[in-house]
CSV table of C-alpha atoms and ligand atoms in Angstrom, one decimal:
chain,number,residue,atom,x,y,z
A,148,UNK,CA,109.2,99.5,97.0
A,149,UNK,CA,108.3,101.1,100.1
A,150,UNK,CA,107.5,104.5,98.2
A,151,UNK,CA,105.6,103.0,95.8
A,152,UNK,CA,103.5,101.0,98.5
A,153,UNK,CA,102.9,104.1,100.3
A,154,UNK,CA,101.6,105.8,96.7
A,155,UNK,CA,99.3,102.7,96.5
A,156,UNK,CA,98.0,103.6,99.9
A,157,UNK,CA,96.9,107.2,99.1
A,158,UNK,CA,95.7,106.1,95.2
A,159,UNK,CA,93.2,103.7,97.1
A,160,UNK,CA,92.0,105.9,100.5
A,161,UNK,CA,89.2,107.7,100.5
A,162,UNK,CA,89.2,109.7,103.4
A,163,UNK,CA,93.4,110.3,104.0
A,164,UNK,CA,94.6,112.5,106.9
A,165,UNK,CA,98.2,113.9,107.4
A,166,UNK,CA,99.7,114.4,111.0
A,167,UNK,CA,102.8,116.6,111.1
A,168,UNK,CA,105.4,117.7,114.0
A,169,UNK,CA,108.1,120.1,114.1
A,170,UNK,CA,110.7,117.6,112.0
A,171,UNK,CA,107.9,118.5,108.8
A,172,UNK,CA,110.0,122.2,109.2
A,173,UNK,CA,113.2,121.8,109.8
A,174,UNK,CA,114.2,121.4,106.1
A,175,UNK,CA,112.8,125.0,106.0
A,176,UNK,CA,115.4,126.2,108.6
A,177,UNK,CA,113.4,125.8,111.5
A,178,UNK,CA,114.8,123.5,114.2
A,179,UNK,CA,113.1,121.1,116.1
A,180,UNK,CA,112.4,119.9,119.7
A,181,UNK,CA,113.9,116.4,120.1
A,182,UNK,CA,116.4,115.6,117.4
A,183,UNK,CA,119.8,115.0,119.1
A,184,UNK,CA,121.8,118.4,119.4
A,185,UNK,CA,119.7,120.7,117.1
A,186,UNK,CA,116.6,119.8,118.9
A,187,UNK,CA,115.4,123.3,120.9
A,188,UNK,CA,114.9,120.9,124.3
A,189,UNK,CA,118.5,119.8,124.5
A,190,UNK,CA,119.2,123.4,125.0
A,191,UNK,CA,116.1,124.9,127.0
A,192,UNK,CA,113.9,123.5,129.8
A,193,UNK,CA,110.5,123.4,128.4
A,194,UNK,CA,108.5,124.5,131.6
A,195,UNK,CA,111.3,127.1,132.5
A,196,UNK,CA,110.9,128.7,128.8
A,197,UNK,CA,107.6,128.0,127.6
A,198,UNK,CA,105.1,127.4,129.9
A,199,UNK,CA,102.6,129.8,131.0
A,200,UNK,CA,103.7,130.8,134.4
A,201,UNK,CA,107.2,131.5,132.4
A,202,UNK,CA,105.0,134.1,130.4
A,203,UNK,CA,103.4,135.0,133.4
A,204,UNK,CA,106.3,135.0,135.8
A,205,UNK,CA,109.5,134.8,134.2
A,206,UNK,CA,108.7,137.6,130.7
A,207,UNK,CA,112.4,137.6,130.0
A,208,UNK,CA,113.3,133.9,129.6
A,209,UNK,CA,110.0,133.4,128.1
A,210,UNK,CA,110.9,136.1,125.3
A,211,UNK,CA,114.6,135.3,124.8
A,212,UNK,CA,113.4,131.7,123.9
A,213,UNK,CA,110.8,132.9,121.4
A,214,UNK,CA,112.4,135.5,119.5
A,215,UNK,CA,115.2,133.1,117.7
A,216,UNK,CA,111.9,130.6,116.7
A,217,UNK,CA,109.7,134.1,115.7
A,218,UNK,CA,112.9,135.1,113.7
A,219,UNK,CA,113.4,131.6,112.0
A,220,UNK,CA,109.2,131.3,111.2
A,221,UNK,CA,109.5,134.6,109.6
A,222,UNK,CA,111.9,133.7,107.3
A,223,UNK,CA,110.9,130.5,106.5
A,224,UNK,CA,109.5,129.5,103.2
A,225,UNK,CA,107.7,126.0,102.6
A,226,UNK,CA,109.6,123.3,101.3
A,227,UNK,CA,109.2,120.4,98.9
A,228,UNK,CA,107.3,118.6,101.8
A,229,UNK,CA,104.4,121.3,102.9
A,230,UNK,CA,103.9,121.0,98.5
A,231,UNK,CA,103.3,117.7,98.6
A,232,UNK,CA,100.7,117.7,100.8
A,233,UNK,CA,99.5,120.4,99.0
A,234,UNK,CA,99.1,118.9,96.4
A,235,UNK,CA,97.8,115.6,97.3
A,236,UNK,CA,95.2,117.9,98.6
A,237,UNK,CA,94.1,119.6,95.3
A,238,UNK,CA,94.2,116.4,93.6
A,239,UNK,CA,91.9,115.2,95.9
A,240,UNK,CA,93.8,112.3,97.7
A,241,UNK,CA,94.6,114.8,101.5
A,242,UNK,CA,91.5,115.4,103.3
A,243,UNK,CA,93.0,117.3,106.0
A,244,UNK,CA,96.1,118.2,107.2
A,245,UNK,CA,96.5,118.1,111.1
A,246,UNK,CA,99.5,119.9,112.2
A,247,UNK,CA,102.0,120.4,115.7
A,248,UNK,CA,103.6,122.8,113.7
A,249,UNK,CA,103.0,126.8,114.7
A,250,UNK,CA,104.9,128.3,111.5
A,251,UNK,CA,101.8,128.1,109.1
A,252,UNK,CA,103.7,126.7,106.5
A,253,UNK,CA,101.2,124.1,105.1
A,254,UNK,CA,99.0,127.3,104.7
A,255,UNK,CA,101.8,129.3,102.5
A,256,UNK,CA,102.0,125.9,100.3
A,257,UNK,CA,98.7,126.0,99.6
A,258,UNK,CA,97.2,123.5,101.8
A,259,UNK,CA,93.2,124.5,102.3
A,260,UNK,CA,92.5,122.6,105.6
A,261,UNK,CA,94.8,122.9,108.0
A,262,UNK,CA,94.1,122.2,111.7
A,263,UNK,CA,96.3,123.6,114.5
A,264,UNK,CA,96.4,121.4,117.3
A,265,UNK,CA,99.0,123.9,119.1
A,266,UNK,CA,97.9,127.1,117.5
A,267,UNK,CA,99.8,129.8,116.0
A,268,UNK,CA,102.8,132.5,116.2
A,269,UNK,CA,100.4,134.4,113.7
A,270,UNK,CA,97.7,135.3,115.7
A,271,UNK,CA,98.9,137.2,119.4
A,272,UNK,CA,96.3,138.2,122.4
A,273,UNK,CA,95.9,140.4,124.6
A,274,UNK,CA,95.6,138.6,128.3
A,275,UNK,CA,93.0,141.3,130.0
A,276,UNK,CA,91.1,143.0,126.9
A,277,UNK,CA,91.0,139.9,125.0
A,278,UNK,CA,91.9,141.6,121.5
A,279,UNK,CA,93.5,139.9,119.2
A,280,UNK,CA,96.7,140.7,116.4
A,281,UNK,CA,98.1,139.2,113.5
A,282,UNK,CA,102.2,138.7,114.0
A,283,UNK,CA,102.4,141.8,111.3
A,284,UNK,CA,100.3,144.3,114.0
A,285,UNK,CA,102.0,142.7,117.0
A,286,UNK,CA,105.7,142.4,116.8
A,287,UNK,CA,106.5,146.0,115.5
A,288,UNK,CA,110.3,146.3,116.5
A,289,UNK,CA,110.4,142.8,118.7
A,290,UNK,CA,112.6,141.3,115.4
A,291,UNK,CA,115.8,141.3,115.5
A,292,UNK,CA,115.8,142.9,119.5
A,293,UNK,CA,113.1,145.0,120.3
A,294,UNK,CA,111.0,144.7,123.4
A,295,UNK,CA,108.3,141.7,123.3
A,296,UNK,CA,104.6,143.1,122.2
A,297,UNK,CA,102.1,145.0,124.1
A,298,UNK,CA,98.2,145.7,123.8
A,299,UNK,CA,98.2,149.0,122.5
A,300,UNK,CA,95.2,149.7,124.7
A,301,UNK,CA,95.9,147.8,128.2
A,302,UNK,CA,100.0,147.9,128.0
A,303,UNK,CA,100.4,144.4,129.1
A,304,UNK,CA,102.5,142.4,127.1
A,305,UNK,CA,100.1,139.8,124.3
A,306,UNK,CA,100.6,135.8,124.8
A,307,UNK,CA,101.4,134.2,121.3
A,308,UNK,CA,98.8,132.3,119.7
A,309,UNK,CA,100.6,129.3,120.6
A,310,UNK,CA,99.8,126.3,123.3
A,311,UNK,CA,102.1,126.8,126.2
A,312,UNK,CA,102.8,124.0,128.5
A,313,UNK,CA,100.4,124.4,131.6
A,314,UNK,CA,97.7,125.1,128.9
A,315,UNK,CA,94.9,123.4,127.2
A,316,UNK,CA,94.5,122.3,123.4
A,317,UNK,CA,92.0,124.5,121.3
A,318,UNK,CA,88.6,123.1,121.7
A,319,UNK,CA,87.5,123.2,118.2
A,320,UNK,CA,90.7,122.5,116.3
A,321,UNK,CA,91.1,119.5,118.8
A,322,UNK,CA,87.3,118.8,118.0
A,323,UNK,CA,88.5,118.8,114.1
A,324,UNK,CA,91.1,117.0,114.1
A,325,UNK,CA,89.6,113.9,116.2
A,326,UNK,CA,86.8,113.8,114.2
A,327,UNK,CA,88.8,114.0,110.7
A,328,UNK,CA,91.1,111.3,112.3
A,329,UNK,CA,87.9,109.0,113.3
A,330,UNK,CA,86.8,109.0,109.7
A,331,UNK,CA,90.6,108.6,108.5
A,332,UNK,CA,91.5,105.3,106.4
A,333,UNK,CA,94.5,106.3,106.0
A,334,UNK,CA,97.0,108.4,108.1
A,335,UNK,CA,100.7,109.6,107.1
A,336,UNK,CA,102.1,110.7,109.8
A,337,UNK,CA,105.7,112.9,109.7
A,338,UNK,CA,108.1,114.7,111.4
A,339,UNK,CA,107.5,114.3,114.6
A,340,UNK,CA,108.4,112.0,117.9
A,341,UNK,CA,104.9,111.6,118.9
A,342,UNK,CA,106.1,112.2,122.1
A,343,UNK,CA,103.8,114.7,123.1
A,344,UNK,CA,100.2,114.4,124.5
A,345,UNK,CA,97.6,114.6,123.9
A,346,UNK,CA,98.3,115.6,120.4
A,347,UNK,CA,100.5,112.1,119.9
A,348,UNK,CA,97.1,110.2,120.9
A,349,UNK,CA,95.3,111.5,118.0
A,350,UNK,CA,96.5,109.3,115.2
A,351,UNK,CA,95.0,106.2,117.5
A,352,UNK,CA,91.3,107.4,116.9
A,353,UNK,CA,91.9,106.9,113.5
A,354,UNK,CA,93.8,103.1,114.0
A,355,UNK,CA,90.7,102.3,116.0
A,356,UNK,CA,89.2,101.9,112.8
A,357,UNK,CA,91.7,100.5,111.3
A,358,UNK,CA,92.8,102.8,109.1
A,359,UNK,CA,96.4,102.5,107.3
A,360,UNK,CA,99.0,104.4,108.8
A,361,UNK,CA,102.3,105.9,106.7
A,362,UNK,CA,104.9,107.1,108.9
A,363,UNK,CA,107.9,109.0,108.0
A,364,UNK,CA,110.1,110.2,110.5
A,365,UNK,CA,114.1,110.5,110.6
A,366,UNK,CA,114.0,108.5,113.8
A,367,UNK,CA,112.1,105.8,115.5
A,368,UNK,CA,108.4,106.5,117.1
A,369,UNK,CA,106.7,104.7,118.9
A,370,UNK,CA,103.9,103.6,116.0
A,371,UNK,CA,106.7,102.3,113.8
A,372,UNK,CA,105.7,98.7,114.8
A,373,UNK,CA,102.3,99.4,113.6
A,374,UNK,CA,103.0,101.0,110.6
A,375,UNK,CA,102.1,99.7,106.9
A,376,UNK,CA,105.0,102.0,105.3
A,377,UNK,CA,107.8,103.2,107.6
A,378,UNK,CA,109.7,105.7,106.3
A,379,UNK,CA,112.9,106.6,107.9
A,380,UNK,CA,113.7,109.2,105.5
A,381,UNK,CA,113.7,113.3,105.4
A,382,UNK,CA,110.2,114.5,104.7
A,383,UNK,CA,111.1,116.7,102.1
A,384,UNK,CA,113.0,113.7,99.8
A,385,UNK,CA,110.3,111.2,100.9
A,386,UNK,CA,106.7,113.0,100.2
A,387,UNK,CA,107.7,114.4,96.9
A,388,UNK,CA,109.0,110.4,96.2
A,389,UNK,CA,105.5,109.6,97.2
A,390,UNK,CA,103.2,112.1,95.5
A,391,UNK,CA,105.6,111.1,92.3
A,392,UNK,CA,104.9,107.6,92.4
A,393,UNK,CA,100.3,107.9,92.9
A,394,UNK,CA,99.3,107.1,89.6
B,54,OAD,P1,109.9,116.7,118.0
B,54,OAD,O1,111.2,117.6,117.9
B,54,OAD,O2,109.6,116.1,119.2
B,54,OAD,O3,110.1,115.6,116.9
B,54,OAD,C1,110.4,115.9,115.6
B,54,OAD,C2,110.8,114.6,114.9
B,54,OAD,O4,111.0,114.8,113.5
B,54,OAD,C3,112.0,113.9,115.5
B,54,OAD,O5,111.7,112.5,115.8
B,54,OAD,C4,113.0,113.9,114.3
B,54,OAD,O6,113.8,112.8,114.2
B,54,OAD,C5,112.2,114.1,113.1
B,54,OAD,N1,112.7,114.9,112.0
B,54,OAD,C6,113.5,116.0,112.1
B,54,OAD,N2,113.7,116.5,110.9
B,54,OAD,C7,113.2,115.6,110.0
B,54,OAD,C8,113.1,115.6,108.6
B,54,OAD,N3,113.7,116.5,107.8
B,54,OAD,N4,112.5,114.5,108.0
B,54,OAD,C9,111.9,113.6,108.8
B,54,OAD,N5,111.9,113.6,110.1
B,54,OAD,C10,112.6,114.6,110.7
B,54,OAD,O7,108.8,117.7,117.4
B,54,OAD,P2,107.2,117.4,117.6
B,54,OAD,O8,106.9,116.0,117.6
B,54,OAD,O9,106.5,118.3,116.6
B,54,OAD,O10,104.7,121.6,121.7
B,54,OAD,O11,107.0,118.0,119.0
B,54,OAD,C11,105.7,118.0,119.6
B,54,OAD,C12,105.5,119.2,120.5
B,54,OAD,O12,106.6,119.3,121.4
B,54,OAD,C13,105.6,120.5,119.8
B,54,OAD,O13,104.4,120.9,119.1
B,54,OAD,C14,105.9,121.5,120.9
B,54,OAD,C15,107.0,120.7,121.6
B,54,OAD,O14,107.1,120.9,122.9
B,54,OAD,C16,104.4,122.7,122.2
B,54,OAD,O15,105.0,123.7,122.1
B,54,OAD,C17,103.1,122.7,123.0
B,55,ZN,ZN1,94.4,144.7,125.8
């Protein structure tokens, strides 16, 4: 019943928004941050490993924590979850999809508009020329243990694409995503704790206006008690259950 409630939601919403987190991946073999044990921030500090003056100051930690999540994004493939979206998307029922996630795997599903809130491990920059790679120019012999990239023109080593703690959301994908959330009537939130700002305030713009809100997480957020459909379930079961179900 709670499936088929939450394909009633998306058969009658006009302008539907998804909002994903790390948990969206993880049935593609990419672990997340806070699930008990497998979660990445049981074993690392965040601000010793991935904050900017870690980049800046401390290269080494900064790069043994990236290379296993570079290694496990590179060989990860969408699963039955990113498809669904997908696919609510060509059929006209997805408006946007607003994602946590830096693996661009809503992309390589298909997915048209995707917005990264916390950018990308595709795109790598240069910190003094400015210049910009893609991951395939960049990390030449970094996988499986080669040195971290460097600007081929200033030597200093490139900053992933990625939001770093100590840094500031992208302007205009932040811009996108709270203005596709302020026109939402429906939001479907999944796969993540929401326990990060300021991305984890962007679902309220759209319950401002009173849009529905579908959550589906393995564990408890703390929008359950608002939710219409809660779904503690695994994304990649659930979504494919829903998109099934839209008549
Ligand atoms: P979290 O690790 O905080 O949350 C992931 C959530 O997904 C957890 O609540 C899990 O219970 C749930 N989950 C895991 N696998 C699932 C599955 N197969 N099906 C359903 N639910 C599942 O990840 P995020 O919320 O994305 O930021 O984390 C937010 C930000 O914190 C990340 O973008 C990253 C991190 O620090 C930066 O790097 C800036
Ligand atoms: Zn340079």
């Amino acid at each position: 019943p709670a499936l088929q409630k939450a394909a009633d939601l998306f058969a009658r919403a006009r302008h539907a928004v998804a909002f994903t987190g790390a948990g969206f991946s993880t049935p593609s073999g990419i672990p997340d941050f806070r699930s008990q044990s497998t979660g990445l921030w049981t074993r690392f500090d965040p601000m010793q490993v991935a904050s900017l003056s870690a980049f800046r100051q401390r290269p080494e930690a900064f790069f043994n924590w990236l290379r296993p999540l570079v290694s496990a994004v590179s060989a990860a493939q969408p699963n039955p979850a990113h498809q669904a979206l997908a696919e609510l998307e060509k059929r006209g029922l997805l408006r946007a999809v607003i994602t946590q996630n830096i693996d661009r795997l809503h992309q390589k599903a298909g997915s048209q508009t995707v917005i990264e809130v916390h950018g990308s491990l595709n795109q790598w920059d240069c910190p003094s020329c400015r210049a910009a790679f893609t991951a395939d120019e960049a990390l030449g012999s970094f996988l499986p243990d080669g040195p971290p990239p460097r600007c081929p023109r200033c030597d200093v080593r490139l900053k992933p694409g990625i939001v770093l703690y100590e840094e500031m959301l992208p302007p205009k994908a932040w811009q996108a995503a709270e203005s596709a959330c302020r026109r939402a009537d429906l939001v479907l939130i999944a796969g993540t704790s929401l326990e990060v700002a300021p991305a984890s305030y962007l679902p309220s713009y759209a319950l401002e206006n009173r849009a529905r809100l579908i959550l589906v997480n393995l564990s408890p957020t703390p929008l359950d008690p608002q939710a219409d459909v809660c779904l503690p379930m695994d994304v990649a079961q659930a979504l494919p259950a829903v998109v099934e179900r839209i008549q």
